PDB file of C-alpha atoms in Angstrom:
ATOM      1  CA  UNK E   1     166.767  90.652  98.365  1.00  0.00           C
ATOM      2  CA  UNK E   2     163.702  88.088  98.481  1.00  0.00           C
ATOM      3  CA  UNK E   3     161.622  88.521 101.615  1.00  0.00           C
ATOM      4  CA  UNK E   4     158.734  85.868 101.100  1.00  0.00           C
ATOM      5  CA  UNK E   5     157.914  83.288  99.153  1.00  0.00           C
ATOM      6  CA  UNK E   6     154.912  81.612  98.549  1.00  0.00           C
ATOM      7  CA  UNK E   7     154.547  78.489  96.771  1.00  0.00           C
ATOM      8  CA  UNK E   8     151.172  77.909  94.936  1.00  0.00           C
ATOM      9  CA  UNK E   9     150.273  74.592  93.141  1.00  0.00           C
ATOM     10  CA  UNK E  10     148.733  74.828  89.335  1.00  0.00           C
ATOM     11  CA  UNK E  11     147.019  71.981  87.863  1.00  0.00           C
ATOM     12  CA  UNK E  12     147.737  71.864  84.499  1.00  0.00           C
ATOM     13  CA  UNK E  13     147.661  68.632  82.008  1.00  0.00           C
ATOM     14  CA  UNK E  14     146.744  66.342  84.755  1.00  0.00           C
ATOM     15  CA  UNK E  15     149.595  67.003  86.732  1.00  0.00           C
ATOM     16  CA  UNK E  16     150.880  69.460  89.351  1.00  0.00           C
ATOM     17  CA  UNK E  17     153.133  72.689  88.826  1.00  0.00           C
ATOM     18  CA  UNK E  18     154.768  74.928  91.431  1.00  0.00           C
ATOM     19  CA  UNK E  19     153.884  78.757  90.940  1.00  0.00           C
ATOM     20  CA  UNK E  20     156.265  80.459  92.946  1.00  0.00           C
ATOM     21  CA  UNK E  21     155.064  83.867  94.306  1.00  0.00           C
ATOM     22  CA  UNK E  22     158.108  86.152  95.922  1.00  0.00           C
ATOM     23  CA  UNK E  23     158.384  89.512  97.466  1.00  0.00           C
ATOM     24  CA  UNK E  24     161.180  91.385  97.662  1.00  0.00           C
ATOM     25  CA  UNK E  25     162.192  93.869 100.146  1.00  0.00           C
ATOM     26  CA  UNK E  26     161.093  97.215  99.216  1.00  0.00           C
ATOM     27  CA  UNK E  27     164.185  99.856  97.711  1.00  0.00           C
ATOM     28  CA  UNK E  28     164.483 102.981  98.526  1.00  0.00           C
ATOM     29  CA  UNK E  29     164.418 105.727  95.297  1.00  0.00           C
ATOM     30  CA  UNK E  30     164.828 109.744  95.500  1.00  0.00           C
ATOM     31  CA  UNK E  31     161.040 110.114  95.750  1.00  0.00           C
ATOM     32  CA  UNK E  32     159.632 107.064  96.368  1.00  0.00           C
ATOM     33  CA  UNK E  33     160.318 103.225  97.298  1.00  0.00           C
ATOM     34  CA  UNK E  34     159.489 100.393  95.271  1.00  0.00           C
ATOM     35  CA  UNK E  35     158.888  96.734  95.609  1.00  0.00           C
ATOM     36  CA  UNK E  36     159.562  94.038  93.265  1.00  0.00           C
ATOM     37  CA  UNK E  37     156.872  90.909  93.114  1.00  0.00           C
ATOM     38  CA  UNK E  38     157.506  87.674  90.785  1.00  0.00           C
ATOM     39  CA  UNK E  39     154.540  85.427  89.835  1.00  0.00           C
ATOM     40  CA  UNK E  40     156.321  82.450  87.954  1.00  0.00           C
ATOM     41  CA  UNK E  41     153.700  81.116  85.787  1.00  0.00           C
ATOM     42  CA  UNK E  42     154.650  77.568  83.947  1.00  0.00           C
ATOM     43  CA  UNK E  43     154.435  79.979  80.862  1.00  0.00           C
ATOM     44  CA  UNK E  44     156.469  82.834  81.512  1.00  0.00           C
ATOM     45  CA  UNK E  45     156.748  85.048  84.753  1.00  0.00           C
ATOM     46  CA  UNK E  46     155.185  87.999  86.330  1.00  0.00           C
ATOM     47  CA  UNK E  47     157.311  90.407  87.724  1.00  0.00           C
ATOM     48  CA  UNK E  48     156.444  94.305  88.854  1.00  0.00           C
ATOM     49  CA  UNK E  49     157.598  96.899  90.950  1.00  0.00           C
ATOM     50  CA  UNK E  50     155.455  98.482  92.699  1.00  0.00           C
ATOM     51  CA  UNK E  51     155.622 101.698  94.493  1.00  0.00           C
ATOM     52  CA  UNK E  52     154.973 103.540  97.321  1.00  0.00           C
ATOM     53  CA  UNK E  53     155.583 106.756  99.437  1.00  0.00           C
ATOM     54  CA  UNK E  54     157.595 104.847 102.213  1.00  0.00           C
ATOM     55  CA  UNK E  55     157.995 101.026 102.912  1.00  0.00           C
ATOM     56  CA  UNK E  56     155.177 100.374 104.534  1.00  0.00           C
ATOM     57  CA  UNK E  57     153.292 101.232 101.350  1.00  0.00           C
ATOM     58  CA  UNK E  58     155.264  99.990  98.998  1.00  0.00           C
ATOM     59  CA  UNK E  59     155.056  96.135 100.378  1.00  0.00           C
ATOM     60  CA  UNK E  60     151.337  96.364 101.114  1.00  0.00           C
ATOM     61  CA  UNK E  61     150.242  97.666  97.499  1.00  0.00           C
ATOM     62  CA  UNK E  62     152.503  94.927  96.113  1.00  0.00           C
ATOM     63  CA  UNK E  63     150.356  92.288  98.278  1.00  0.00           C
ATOM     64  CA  UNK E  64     147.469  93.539  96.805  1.00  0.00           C
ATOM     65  CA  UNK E  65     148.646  93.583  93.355  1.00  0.00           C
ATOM     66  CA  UNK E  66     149.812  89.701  94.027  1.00  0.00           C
ATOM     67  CA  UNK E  67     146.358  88.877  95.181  1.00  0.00           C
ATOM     68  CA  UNK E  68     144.789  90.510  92.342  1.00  0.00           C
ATOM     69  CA  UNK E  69     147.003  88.872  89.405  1.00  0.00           C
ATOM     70  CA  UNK E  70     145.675  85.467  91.371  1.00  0.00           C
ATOM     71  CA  UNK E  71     142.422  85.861  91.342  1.00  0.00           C
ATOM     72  CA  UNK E  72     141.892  87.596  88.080  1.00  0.00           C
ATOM     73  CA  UNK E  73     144.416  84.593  86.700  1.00  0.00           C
ATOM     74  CA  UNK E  74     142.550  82.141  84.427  1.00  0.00           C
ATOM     75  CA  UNK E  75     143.659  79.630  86.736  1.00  0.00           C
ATOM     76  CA  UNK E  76     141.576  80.534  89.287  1.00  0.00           C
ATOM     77  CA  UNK E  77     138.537  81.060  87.168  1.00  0.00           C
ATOM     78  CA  UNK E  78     139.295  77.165  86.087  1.00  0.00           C
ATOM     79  CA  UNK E  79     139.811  75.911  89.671  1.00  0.00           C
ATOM     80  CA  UNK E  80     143.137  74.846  88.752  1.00  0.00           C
ATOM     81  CA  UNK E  81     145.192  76.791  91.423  1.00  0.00           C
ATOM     82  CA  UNK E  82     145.811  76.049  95.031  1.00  0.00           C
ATOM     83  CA  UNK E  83     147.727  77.290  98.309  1.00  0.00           C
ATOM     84  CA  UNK E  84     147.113  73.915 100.264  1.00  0.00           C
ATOM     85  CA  UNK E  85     143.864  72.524  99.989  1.00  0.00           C
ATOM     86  CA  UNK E  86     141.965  73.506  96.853  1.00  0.00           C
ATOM     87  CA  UNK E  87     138.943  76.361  97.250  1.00  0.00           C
ATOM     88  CA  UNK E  88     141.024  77.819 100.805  1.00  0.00           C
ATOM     89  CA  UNK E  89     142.276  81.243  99.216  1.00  0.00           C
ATOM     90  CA  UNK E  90     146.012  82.180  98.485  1.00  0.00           C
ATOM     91  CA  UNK E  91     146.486  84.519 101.922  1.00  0.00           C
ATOM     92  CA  UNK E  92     146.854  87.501  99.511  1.00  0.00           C
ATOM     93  CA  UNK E  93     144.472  90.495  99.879  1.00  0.00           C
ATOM     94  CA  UNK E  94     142.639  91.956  97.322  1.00  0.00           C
ATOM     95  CA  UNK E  95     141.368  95.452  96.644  1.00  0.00           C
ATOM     96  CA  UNK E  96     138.207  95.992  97.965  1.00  0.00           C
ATOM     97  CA  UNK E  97     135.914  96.186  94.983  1.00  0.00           C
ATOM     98  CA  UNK E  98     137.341  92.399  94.452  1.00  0.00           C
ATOM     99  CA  UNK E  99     136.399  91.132  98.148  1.00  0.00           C
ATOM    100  CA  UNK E 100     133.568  89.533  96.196  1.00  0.00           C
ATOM    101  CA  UNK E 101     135.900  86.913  94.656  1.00  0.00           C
ATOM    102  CA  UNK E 102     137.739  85.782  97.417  1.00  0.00           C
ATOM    103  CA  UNK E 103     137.571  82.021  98.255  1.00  0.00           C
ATOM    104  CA  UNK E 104     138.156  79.695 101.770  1.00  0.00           C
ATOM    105  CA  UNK E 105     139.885  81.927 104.524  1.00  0.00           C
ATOM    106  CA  UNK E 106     140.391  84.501 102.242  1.00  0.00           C
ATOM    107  CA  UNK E 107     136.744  85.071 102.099  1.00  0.00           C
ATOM    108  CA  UNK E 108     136.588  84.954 105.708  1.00  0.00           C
ATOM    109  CA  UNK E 109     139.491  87.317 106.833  1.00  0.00           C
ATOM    110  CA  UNK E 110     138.543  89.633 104.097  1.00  0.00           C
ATOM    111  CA  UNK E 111     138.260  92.722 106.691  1.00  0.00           C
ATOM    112  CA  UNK E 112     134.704  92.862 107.001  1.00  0.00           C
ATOM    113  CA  UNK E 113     134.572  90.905 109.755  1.00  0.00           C
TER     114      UNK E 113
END
């Protein structure tokens, strides 16, 4: 079952593309519990499952898996991706030896505050 989407804008031939990013709720296996996360790129999806020991873990390594993909993406090396207005972050986190990347109020809520 989808838990959260997020709807990121990709410009790409002079016009604008929806990137849908969505969560879904984290399943529980004999060991383990995974999440799946879909990155729908105009040229083909992203999707992973991600574990973790218990939900809690599960849902946050898949955020920072999502925020990763982003801002490793060639899109955002280009500029050409956006959660509202351009250069104000995605609201994903990032492992910390990326917190260097981050952009807008990413940057800012970053942790190190």
């Amino acid at each position: 079952m989808m838990i959260a989407e997020r709807v990121l804008m990709l410009t790409q031939d002079g016009t604008e593309v929806a990137v849908p990013v969505r969560i879904f709720a984290p399943v529980e296996g004999k060991e383990d519990w995974s999440c799946r996360t879909e990155i729908h790129w105009p040229e083909g999806g992203r999707v992973e499952t991600i574990y973790g020991i218990d939900t809690v873990q599960a849902l946050y390594l898949s955020l920072l898996a999502i925020g990763s993909r982003l801002y490793m993406s060639d899109a955002h090396k280009e500029g050409r991706l956006r959660s509202g207005e351009p250069g104000s972050g995605y609201g994903f986190p990032v492992l910390k030896m990326m917190r260097h990347e981050l952009i807008g109020y990413d940057a800012h809520f970053d942790g190190n505050d």
